[in-house]
Tab-separated table of C-alpha atoms in Angstrom:
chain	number	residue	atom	x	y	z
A	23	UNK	CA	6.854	2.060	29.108
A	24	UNK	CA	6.379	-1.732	30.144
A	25	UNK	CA	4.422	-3.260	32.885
A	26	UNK	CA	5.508	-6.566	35.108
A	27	UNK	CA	3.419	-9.651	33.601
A	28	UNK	CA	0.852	-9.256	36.727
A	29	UNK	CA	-0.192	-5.604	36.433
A	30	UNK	CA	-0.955	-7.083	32.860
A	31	UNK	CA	-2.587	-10.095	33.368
A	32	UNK	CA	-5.222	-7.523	35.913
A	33	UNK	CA	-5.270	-5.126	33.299
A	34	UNK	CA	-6.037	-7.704	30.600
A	35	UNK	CA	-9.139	-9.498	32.893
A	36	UNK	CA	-10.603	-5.722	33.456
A	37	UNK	CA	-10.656	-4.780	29.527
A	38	UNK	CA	-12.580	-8.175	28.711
A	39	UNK	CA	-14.739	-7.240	31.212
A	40	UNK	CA	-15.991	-3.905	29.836
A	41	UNK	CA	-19.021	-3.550	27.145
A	42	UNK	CA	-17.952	-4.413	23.770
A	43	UNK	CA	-18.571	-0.419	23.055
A	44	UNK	CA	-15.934	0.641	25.438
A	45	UNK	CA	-13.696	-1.953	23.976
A	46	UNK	CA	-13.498	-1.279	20.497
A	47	UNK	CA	-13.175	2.575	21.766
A	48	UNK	CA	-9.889	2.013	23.814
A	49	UNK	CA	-8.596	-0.116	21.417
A	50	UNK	CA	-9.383	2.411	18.580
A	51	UNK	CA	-7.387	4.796	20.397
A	52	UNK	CA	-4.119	2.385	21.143
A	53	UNK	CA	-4.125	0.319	17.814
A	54	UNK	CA	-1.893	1.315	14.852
A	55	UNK	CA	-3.465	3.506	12.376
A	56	UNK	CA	-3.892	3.213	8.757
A	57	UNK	CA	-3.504	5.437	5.658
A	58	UNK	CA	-4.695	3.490	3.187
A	59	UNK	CA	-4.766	4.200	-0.769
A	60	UNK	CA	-6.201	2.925	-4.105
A	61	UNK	CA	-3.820	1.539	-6.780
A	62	UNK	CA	-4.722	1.652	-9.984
A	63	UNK	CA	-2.367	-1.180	-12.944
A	64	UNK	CA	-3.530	-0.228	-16.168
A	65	UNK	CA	-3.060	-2.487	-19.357
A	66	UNK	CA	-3.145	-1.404	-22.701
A	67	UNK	CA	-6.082	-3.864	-24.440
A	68	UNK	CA	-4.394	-3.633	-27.569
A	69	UNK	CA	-1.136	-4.933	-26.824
A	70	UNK	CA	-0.298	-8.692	-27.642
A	71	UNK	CA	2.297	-10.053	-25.790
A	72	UNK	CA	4.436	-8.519	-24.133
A	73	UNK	CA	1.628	-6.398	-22.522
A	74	UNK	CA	2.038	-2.644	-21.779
A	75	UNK	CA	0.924	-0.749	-18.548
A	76	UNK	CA	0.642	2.398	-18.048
A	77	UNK	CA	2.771	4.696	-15.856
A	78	UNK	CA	3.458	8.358	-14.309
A	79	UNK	CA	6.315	10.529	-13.497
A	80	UNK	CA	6.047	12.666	-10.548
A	81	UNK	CA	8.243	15.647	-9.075
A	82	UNK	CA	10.835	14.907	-7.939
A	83	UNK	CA	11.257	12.591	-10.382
A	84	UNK	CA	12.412	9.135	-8.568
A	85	UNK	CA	11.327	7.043	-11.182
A	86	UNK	CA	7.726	6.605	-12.922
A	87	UNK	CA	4.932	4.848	-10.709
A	88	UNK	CA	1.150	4.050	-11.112
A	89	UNK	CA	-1.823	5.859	-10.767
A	90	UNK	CA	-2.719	6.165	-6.931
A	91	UNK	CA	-3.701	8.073	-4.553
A	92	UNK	CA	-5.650	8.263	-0.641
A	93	UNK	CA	-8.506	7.141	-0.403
A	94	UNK	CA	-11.164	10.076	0.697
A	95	UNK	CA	-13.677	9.533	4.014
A	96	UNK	CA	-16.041	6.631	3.157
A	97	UNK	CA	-14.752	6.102	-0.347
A	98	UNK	CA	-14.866	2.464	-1.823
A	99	UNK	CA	-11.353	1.577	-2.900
A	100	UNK	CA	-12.870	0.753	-6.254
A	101	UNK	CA	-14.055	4.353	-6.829
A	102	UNK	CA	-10.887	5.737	-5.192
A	103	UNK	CA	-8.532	4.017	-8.249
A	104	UNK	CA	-10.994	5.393	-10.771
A	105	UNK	CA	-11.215	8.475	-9.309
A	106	UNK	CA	-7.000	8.792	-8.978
A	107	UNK	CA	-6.714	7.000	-12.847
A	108	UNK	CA	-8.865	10.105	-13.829
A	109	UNK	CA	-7.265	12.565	-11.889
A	110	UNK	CA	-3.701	11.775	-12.965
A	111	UNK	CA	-3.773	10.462	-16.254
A	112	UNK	CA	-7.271	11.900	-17.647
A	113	UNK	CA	-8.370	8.198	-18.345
A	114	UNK	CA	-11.563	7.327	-17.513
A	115	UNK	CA	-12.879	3.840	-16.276
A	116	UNK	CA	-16.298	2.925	-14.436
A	117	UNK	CA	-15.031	1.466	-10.823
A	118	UNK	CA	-17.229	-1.564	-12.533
A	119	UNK	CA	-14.884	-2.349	-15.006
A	120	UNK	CA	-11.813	-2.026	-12.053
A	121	UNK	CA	-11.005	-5.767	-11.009
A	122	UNK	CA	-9.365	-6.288	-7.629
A	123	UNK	CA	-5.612	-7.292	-7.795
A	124	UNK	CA	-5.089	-10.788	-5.747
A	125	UNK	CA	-3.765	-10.036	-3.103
A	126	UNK	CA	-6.441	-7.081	-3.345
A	127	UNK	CA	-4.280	-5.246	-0.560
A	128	UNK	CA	-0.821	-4.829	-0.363
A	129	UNK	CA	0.656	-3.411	3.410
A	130	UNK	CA	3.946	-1.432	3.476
A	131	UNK	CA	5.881	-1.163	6.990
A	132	UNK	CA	5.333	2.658	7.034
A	133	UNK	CA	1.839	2.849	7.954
A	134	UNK	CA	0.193	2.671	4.449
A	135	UNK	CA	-2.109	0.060	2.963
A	136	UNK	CA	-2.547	-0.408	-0.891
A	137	UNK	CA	-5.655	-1.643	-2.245
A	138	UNK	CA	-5.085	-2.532	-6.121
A	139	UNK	CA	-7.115	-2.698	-9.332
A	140	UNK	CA	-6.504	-3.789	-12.531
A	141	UNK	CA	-8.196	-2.793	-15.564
A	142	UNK	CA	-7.742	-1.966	-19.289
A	143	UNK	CA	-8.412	0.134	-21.905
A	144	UNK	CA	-7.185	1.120	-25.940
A	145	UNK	CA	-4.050	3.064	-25.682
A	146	UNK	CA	-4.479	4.496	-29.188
A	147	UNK	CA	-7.751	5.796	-28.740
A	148	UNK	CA	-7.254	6.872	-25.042
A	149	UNK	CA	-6.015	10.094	-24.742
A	150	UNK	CA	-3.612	10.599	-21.495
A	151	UNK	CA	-3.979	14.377	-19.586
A	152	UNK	CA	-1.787	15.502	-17.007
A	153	UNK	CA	-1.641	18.806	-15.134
A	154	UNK	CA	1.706	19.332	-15.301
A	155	UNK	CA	2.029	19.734	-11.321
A	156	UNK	CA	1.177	16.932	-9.510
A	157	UNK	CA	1.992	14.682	-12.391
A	158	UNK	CA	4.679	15.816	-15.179
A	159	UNK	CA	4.423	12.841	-17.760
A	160	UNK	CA	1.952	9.617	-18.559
A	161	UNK	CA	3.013	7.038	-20.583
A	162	UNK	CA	3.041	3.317	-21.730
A	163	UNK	CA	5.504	0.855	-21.539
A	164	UNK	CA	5.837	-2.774	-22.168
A	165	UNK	CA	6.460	-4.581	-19.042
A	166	UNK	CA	9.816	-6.392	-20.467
A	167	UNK	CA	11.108	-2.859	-20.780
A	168	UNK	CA	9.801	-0.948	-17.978
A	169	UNK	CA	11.427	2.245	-17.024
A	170	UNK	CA	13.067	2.959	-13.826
A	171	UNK	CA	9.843	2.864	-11.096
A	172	UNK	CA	10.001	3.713	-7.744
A	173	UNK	CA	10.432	1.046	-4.727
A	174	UNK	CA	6.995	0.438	-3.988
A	175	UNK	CA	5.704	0.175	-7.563
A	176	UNK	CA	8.456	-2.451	-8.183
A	177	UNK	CA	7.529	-4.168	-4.776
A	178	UNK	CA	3.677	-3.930	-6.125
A	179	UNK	CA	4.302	-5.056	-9.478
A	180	UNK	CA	6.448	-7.717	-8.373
A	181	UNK	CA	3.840	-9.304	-6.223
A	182	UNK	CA	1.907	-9.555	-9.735
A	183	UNK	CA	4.600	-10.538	-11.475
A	184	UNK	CA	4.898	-7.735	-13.595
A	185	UNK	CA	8.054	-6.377	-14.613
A	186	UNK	CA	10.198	-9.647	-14.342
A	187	UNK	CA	14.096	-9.405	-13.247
A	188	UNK	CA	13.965	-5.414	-12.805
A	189	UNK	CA	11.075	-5.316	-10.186
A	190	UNK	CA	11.683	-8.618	-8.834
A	191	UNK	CA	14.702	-6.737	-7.479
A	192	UNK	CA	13.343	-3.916	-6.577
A	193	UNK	CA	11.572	-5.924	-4.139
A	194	UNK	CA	14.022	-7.703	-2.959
A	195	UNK	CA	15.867	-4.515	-2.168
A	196	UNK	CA	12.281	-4.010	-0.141
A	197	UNK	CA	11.556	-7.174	1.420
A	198	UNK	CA	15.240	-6.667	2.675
A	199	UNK	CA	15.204	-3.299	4.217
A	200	UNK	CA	11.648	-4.272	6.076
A	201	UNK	CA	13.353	-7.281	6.976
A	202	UNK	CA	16.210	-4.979	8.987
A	203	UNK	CA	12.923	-2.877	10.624
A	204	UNK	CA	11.507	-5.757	11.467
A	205	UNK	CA	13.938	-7.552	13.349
A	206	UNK	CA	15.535	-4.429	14.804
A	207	UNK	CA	11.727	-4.321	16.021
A	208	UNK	CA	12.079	-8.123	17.122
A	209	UNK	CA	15.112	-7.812	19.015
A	210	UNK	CA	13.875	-4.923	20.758
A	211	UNK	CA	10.572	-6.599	21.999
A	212	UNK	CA	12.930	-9.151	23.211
A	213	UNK	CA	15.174	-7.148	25.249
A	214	UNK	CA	11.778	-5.459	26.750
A	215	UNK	CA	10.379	-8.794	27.483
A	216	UNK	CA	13.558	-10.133	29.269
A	217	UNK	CA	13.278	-7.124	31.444
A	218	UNK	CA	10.088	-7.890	32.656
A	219	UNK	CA	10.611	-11.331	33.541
A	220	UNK	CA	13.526	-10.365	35.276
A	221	UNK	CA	11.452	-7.944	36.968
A	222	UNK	CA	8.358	-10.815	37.857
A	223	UNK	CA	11.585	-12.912	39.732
């Protein structure tokens, strides 16, 4: 539902004009909400070049992908990856020793925000546990010769620049399909907004 530029500009004056209380309330309840998720890139420590990270395979099986999960009410992101890293692959790392990925955050068009840490650990002395439900296999792999991942680990890795040529285009293939949402999006708001000043003549 749209409203002519007027009835905005009226509505506009009267929300600046409430406390800053009532504000952030009304706005809470028309923004865009959030899931939002800890990631967690794991490098073997051992490795020389090229490094290896480790991964999971998940039902139904769409390729391998990293350690992640929700974060819980109030968790830090930090203690979300380590908690998810433990979870899912039995590995065990301090959020202390997680460092946050630069950007720390990535934002996918479906409503879900990423927060990523990296961190390492010895592959040969780390021993990887899976329940067999949630997660079927953990493994390494050297980042030259990476399995086939899912779409948003190859987006994520490829804003790190890990995985070269095979997740560079897997997010491509991404960037392109949230390029169609977005300007399907665009030309909508267009289309609404020539309405309305066709509507204010």
């Amino acid at each position: 539902m749209s409203f002519p530029r007027v009835v905005r500009a009226y509505a506009y004056q009267a929300f600046y004009r409430l406390p800053s209380a009532a504000r952030r309330r009304i706005a809470g309840l028309v923004a865009p909400r959030y899931l939002v998720g800890a990631v967690a890139v794991i490098r073997d420590a051992e490795s020389s070049a090229p490094d290896r990270i480790l991964l999971l395979r998940q039902p139904p099986n769409r390729g391998w992908s990293l350690p992640a999960g929700l974060l819980k009410k109030n968790e830090r992101p930090e203690v979300g990856a380590a908690r998810e890293l433990f979870e899912e692959t039995g590995v065990r790392l301090a959020p202390a020793d997680l460092t946050p990925g630069n950007p720390n955050a990535i934002i996918h068009p479906v409503g879900v925000v990423d927060t990523v840490f990296f961190g390492s650990v010895p592959a040969s002395t780390t021993k990887l546990a899976v329940d067999g439900g949630e997660i079927l296999e953990a493994a390494w792999f050297p980042v030259d010769d990476l399995p086939r991942v899912t779409v948003n680990t190859g987006h994520l890795l490829a804003r790190y620049g890990i995985g070269g040529k095979k997740t560079a285009a897997l997010a491509a293939k991404k960037a392109k399909a949230e390029a169609a949402v977005t300007q399907e999006s665009d030309d909508a708001a267009a289309r609404q907004d020539g309405d309305h000043e066709a509507g204010d003549k």
